[in-house]
mmCIF file with all atom_site columns, C-alpha atoms in Angstrom:
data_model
loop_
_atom_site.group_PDB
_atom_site.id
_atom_site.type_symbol
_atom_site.label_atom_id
_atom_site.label_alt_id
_atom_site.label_comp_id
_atom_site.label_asym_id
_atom_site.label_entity_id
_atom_site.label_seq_id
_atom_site.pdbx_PDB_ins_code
_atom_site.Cartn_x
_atom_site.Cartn_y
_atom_site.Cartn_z
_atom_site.occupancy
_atom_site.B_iso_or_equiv
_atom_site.pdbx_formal_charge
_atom_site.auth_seq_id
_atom_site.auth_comp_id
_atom_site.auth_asym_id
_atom_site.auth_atom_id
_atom_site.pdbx_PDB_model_num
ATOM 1   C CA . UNK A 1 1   ? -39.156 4.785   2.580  1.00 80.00 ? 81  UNK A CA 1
ATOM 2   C CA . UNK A 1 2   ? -35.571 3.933   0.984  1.00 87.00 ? 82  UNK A CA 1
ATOM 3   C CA . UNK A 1 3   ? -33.897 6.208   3.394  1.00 90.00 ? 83  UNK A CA 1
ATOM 4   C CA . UNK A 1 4   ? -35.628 3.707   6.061  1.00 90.00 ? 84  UNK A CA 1
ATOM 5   C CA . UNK A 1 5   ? -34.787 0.030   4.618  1.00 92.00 ? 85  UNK A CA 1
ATOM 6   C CA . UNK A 1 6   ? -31.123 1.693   4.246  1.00 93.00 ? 86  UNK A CA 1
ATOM 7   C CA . UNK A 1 7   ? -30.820 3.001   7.639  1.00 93.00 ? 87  UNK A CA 1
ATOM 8   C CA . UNK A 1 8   ? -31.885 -0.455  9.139  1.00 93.00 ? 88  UNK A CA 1
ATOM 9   C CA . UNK A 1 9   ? -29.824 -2.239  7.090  1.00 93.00 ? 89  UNK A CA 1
ATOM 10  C CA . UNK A 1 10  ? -26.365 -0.362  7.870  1.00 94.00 ? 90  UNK A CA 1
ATOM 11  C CA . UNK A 1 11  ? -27.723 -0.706  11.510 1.00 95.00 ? 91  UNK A CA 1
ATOM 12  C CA . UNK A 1 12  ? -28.715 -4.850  11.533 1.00 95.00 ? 92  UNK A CA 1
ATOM 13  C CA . UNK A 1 13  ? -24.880 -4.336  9.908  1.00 95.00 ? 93  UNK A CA 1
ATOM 14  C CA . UNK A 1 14  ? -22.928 -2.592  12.575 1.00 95.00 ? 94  UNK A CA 1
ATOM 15  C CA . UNK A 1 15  ? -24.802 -4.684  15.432 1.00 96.00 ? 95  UNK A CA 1
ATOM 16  C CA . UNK A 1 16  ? -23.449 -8.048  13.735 1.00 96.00 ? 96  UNK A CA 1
ATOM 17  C CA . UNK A 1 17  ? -19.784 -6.252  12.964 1.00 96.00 ? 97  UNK A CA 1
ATOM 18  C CA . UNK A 1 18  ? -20.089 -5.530  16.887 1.00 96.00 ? 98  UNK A CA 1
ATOM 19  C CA . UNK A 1 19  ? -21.104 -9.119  17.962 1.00 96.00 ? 99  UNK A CA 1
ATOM 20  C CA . UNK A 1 20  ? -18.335 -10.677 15.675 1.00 96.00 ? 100 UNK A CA 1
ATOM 21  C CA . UNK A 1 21  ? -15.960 -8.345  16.984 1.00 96.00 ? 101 UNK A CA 1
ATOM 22  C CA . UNK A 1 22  ? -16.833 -9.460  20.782 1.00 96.00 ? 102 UNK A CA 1
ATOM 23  C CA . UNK A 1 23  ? -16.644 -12.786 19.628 1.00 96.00 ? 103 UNK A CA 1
ATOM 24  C CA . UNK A 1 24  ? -12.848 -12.549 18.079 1.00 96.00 ? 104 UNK A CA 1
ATOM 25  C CA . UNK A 1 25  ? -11.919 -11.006 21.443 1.00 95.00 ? 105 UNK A CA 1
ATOM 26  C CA . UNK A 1 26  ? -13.294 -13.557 23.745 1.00 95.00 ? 106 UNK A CA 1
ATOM 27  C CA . UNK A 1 27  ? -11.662 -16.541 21.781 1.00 96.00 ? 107 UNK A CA 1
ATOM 28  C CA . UNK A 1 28  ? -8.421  -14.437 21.687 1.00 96.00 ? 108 UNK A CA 1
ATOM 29  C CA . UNK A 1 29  ? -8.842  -13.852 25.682 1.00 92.00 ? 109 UNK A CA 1
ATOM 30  C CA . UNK A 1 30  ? -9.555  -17.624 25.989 1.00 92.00 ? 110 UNK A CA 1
ATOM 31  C CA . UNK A 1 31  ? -6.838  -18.927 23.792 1.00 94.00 ? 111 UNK A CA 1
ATOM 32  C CA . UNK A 1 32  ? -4.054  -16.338 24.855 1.00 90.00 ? 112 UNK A CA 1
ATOM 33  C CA . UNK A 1 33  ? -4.983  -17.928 28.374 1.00 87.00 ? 113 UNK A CA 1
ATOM 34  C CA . UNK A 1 34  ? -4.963  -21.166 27.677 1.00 89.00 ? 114 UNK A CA 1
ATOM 35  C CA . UNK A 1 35  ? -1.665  -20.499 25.751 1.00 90.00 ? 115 UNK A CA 1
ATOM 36  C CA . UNK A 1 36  ? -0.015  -19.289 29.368 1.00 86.00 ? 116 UNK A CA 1
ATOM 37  C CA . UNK A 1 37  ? -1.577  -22.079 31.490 1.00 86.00 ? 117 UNK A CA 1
ATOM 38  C CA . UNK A 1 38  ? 0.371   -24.384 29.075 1.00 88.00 ? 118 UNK A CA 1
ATOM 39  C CA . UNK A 1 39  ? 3.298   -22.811 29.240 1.00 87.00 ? 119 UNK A CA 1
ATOM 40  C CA . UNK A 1 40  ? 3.482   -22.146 32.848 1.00 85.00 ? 120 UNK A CA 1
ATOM 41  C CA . UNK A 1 41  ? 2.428   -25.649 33.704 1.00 86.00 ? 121 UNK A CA 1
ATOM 42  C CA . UNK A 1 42  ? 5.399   -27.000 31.033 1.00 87.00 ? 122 UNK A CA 1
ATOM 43  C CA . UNK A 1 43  ? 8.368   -24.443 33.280 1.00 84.00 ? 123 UNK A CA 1
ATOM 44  C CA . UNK A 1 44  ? 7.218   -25.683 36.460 1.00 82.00 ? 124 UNK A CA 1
ATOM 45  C CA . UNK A 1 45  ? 7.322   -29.552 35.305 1.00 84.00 ? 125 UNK A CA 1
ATOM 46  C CA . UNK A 1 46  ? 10.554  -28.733 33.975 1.00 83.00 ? 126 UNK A CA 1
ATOM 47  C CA . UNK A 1 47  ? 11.722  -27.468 36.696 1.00 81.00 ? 127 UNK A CA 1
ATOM 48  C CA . UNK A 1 48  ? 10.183  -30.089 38.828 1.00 79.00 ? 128 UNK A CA 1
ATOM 49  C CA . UNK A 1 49  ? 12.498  -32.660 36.922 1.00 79.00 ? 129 UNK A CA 1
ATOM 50  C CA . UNK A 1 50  ? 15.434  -30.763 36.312 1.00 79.00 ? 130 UNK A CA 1
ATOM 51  C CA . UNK A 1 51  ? 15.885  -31.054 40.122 1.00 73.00 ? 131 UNK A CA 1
ATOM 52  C CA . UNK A 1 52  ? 13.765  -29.588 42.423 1.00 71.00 ? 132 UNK A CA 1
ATOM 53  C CA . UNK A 1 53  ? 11.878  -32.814 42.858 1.00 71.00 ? 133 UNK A CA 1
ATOM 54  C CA . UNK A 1 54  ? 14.730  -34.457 45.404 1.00 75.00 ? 134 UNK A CA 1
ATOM 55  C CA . UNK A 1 55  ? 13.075  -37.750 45.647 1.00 77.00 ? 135 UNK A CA 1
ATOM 56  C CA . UNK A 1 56  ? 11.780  -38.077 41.888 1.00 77.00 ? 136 UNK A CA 1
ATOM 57  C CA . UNK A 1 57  ? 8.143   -39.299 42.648 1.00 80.00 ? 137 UNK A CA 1
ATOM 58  C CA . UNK A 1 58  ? 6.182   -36.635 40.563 1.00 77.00 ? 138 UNK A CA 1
ATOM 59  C CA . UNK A 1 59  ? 4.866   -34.955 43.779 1.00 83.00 ? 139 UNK A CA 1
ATOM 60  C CA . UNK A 1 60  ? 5.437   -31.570 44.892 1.00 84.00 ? 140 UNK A CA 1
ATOM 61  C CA . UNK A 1 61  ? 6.335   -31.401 49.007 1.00 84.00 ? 141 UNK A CA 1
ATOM 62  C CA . UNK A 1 62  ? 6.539   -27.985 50.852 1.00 84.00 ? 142 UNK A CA 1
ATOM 63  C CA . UNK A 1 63  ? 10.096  -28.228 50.884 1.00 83.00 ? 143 UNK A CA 1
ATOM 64  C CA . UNK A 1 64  ? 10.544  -28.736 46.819 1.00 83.00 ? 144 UNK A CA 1
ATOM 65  C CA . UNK A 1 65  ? 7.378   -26.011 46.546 1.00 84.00 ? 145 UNK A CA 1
ATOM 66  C CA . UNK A 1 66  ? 10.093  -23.513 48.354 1.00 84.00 ? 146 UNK A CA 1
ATOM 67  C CA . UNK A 1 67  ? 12.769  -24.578 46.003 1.00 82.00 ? 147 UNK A CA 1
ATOM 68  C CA . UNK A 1 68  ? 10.494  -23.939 43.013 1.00 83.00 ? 148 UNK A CA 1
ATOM 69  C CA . UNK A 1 69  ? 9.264   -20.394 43.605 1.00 83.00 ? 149 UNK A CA 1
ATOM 70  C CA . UNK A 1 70  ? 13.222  -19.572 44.374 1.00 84.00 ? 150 UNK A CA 1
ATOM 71  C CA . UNK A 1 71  ? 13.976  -20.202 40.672 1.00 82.00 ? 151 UNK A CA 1
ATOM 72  C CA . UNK A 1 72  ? 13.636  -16.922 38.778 1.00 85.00 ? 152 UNK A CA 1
ATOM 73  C CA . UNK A 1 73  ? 12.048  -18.313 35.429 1.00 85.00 ? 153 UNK A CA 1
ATOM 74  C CA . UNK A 1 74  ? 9.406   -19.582 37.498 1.00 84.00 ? 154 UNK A CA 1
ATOM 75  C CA . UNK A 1 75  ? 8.542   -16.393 39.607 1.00 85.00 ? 155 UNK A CA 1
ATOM 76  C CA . UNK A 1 76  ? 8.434   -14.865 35.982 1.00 87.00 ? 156 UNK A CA 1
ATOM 77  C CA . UNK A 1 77  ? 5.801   -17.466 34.772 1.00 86.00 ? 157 UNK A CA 1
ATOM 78  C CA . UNK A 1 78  ? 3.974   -17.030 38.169 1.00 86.00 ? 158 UNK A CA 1
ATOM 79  C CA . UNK A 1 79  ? 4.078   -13.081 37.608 1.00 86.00 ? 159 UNK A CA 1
ATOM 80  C CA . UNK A 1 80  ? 2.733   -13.842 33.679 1.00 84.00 ? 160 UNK A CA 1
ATOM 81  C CA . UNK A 1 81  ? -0.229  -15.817 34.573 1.00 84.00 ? 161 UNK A CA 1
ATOM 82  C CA . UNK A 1 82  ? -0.811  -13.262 37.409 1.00 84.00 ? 162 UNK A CA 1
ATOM 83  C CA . UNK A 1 83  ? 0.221   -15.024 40.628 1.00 84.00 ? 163 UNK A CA 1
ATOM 84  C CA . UNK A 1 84  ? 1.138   -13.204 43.028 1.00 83.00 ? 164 UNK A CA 1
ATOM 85  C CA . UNK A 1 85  ? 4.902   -15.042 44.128 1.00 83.00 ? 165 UNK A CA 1
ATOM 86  C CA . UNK A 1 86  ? 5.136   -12.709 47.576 1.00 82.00 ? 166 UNK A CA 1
ATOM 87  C CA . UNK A 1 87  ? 1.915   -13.687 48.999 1.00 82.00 ? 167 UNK A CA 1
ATOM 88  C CA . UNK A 1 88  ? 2.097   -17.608 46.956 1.00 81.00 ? 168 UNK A CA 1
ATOM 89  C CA . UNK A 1 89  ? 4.870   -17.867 49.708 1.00 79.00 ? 169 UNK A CA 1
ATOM 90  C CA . UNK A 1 90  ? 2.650   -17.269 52.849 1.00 80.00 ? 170 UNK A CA 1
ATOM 91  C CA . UNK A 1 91  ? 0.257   -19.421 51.369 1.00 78.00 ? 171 UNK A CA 1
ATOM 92  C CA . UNK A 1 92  ? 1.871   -22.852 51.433 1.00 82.00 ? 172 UNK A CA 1
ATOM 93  C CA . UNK A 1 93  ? -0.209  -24.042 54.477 1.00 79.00 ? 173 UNK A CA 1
ATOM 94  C CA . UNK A 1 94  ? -3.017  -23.671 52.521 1.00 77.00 ? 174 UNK A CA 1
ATOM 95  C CA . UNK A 1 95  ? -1.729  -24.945 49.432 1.00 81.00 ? 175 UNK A CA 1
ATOM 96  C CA . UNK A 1 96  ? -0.901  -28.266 50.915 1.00 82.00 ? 176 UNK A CA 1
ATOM 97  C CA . UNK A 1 97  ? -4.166  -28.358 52.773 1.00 80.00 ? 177 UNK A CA 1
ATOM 98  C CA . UNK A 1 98  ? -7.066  -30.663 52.397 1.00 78.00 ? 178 UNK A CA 1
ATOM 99  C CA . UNK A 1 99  ? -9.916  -29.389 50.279 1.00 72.00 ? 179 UNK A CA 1
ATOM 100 C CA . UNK A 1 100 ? -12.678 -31.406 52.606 1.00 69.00 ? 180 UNK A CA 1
ATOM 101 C CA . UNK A 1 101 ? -11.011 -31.390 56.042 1.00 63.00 ? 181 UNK A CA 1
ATOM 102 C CA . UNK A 1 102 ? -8.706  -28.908 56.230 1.00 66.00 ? 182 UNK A CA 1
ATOM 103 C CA . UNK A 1 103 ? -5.552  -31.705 56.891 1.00 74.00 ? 183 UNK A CA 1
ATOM 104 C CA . UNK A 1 104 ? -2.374  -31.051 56.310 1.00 77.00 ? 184 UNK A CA 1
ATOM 105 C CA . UNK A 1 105 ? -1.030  -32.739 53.385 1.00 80.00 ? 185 UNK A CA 1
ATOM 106 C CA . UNK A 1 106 ? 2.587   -33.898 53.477 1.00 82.00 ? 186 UNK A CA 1
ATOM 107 C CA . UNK A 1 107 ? 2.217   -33.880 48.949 1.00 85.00 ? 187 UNK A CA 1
ATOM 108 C CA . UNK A 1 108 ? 0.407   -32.978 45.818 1.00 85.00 ? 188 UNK A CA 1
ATOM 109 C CA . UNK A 1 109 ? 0.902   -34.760 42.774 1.00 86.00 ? 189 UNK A CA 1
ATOM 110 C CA . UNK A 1 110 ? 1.700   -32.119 40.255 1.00 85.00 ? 190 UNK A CA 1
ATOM 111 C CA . UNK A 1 111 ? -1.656  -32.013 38.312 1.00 86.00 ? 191 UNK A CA 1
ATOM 112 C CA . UNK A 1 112 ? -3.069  -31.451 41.900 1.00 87.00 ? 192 UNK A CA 1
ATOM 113 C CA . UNK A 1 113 ? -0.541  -28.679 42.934 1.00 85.00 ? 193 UNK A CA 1
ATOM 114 C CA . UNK A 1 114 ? -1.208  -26.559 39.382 1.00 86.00 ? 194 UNK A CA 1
ATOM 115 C CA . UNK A 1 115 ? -4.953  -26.786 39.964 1.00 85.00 ? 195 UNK A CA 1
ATOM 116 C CA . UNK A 1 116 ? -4.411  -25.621 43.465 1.00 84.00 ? 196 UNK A CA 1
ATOM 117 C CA . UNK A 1 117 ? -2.393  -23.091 42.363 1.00 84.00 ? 197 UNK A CA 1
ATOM 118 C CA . UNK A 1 118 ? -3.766  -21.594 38.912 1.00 84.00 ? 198 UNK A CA 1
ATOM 119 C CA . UNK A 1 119 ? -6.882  -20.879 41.589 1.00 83.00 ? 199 UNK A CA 1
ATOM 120 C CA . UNK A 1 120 ? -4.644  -18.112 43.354 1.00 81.00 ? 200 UNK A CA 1
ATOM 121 C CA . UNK A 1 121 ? -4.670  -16.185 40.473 1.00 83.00 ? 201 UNK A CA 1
ATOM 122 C CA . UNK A 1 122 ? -5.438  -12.398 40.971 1.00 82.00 ? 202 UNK A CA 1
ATOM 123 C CA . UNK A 1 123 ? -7.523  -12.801 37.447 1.00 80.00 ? 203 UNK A CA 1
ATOM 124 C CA . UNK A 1 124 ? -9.808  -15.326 39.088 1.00 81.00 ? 204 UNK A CA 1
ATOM 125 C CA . UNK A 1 125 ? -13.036 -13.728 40.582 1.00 84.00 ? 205 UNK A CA 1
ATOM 126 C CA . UNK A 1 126 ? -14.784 -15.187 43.958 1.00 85.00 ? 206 UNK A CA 1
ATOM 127 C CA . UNK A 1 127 ? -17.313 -17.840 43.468 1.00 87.00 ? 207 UNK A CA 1
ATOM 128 C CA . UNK A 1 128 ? -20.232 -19.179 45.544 1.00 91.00 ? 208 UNK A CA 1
ATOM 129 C CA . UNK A 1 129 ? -18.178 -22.018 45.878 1.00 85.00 ? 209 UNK A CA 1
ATOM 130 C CA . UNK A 1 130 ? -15.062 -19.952 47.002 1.00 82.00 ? 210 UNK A CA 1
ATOM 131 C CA . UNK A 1 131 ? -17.459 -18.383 49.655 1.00 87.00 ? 211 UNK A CA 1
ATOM 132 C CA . UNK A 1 132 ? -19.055 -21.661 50.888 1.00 87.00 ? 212 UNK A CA 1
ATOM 133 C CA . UNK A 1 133 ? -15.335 -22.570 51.282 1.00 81.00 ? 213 UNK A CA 1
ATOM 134 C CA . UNK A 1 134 ? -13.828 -19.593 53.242 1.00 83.00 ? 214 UNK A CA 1
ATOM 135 C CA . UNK A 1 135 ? -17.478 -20.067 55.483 1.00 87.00 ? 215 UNK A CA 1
ATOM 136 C CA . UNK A 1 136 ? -16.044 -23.742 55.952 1.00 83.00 ? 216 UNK A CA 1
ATOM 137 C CA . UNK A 1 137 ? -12.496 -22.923 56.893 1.00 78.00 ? 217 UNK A CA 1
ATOM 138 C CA . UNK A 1 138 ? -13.553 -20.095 59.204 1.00 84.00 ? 218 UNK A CA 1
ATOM 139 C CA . UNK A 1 139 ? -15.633 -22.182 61.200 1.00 84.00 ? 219 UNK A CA 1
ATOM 140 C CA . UNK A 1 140 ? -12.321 -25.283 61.367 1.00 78.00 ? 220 UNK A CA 1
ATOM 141 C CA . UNK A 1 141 ? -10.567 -21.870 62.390 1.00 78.00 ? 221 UNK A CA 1
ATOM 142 C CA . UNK A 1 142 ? -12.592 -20.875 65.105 1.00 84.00 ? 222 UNK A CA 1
ATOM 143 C CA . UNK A 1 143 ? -13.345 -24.406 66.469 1.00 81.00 ? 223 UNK A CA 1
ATOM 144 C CA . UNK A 1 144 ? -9.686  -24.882 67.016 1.00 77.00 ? 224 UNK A CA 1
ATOM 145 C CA . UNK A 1 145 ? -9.504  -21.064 68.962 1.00 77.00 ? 225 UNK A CA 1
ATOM 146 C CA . UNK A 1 146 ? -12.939 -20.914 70.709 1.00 72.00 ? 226 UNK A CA 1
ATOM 147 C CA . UNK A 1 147 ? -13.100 -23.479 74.279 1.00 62.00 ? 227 UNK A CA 1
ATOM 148 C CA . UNK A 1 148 ? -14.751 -26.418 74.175 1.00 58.00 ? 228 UNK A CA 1
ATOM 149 C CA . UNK A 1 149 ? -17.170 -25.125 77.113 1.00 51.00 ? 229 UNK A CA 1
ATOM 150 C CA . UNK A 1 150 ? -18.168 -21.592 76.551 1.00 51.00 ? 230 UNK A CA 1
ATOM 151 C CA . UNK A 1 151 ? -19.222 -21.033 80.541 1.00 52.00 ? 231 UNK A CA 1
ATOM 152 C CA . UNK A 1 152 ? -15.896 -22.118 81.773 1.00 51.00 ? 232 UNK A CA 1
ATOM 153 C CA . UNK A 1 153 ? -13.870 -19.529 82.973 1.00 47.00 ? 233 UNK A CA 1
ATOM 154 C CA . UNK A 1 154 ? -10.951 -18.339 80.084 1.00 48.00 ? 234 UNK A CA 1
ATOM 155 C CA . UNK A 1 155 ? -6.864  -18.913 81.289 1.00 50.00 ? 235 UNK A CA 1
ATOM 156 C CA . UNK A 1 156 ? -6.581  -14.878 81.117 1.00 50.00 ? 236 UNK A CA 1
ATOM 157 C CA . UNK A 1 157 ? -9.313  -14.514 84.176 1.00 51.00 ? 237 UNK A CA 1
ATOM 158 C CA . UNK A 1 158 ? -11.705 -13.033 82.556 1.00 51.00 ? 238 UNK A CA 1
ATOM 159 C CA . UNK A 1 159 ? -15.695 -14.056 83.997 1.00 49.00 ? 239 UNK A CA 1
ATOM 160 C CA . UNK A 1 160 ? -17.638 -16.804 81.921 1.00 47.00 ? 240 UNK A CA 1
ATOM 161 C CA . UNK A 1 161 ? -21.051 -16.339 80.295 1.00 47.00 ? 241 UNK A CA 1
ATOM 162 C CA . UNK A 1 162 ? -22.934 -17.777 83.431 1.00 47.00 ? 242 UNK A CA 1
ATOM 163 C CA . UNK A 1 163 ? -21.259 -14.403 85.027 1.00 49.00 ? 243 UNK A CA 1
ATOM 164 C CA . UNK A 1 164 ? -22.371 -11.898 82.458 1.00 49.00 ? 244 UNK A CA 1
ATOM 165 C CA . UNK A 1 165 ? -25.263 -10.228 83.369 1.00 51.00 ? 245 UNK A CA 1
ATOM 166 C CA . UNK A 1 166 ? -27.717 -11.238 80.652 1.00 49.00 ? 246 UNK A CA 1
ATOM 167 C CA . UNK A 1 167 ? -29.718 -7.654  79.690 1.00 51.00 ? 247 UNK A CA 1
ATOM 168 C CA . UNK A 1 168 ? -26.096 -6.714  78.705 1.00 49.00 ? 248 UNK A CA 1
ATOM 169 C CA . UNK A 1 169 ? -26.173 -8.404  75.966 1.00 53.00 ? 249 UNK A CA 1
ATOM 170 C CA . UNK A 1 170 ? -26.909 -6.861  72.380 1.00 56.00 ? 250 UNK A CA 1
ATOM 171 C CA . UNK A 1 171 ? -26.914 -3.345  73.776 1.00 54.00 ? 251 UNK A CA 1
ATOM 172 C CA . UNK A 1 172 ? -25.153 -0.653  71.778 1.00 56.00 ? 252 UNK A CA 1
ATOM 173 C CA . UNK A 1 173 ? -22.337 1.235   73.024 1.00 60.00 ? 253 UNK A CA 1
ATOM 174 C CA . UNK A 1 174 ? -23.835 4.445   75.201 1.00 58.00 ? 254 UNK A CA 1
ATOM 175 C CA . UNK A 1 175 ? -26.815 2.486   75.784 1.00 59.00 ? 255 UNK A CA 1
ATOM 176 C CA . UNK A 1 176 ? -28.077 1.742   79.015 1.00 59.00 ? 256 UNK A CA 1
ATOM 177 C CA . UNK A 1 177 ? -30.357 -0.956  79.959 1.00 57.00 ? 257 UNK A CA 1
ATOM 178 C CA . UNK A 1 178 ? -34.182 0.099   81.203 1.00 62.00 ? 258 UNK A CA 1
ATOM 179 C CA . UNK A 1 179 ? -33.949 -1.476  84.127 1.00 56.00 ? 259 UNK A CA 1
ATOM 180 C CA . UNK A 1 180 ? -31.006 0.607   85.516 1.00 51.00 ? 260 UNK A CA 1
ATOM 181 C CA . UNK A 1 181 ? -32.523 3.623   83.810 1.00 50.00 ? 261 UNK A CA 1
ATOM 182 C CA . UNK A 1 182 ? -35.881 3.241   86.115 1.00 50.00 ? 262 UNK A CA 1
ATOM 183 C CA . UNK A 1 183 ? -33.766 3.291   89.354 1.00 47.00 ? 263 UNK A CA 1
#
């Protein structure tokens, strides 16, 4: 009977050691984050004022974004808070995009423009949200490729819908419609 009451009490022990140690480490985790959002948001304002920012209005243009990710202390913040400074660079058009419509935006004010770019983070993981938005932005995408009439011919030549043989459709490769198959 003691042997029992002691063995549940060192285990009741080492389950509450365990959930104070998770604890410790996700308030470390959170802090040491917050700690490098704060810094890296303090190096790019600085750099932002110290002269990157030609016209001193507080916003970031494409132009002063290219200047920015030149400077080597602030590739080496990007690289700390795990931004990727290569790809960052190819990104720019959607950086200075429109959230809703997908417009261009000629500038971010900088509160805007560290949002936007703490997202691209290689930490972050994909939400619904960041699904829902890649649905959105495919679809702008292929509006602005696919013709507005889908039966007109295409400029390479190629025959329109009303051409295509209907049974064609949804067939898998090597398979051959019944009705030539009868013949």
């Amino acid at each position: 009977m003691y042997v029992f009451i002691i063995l549940s009490a060192v285990t009741i022990m080492n389950m509450l050691i365990g959930i104070l140690c998770e604890v410790i480490t996700a308030v470390a985790d959170a802090e040491k984050n917050a700690l490098q959002v704060s810094w890296t948001t303090e190096v790019m304002q600085r750099c932002l004022e110290e002269g990157v920012d030609t016209d001193k209005d507080g916003q970031i243009d494409r132009d002063e974004f290219r200047g920015m990710i030149e400077n080597p202390q602030v590739r080496k913040v990007l690289n700390e808070v795990d931004v990727d400074v290569q790809t960052l660079a190819n990104f720019i058009d959607v950086l200075f995009e429109d959230e809703l419509g997908g417009v261009p935006l000629s500038k971010l004010p900088f509160p805007e423009f560290m949002t936007r770019l703490l997202k691209l983070r290689g930490s972050n993981t994909a939400t619904v949200k960041d699904l829902v938005d890649l649905r959105k932005w495919m679809s702008r995408e292929l509006k602005e490729v696919r013709p507005q009439d889908p039966l007109q011919t295409s400029r390479s030549g190629n025959r329109s819908l009303s051409q295509t043989k209907p049974e064609l459709f949804g067939l898998m490769p090597g398979q051959v419609p019944e009705r030539l198959t009868d013949a």
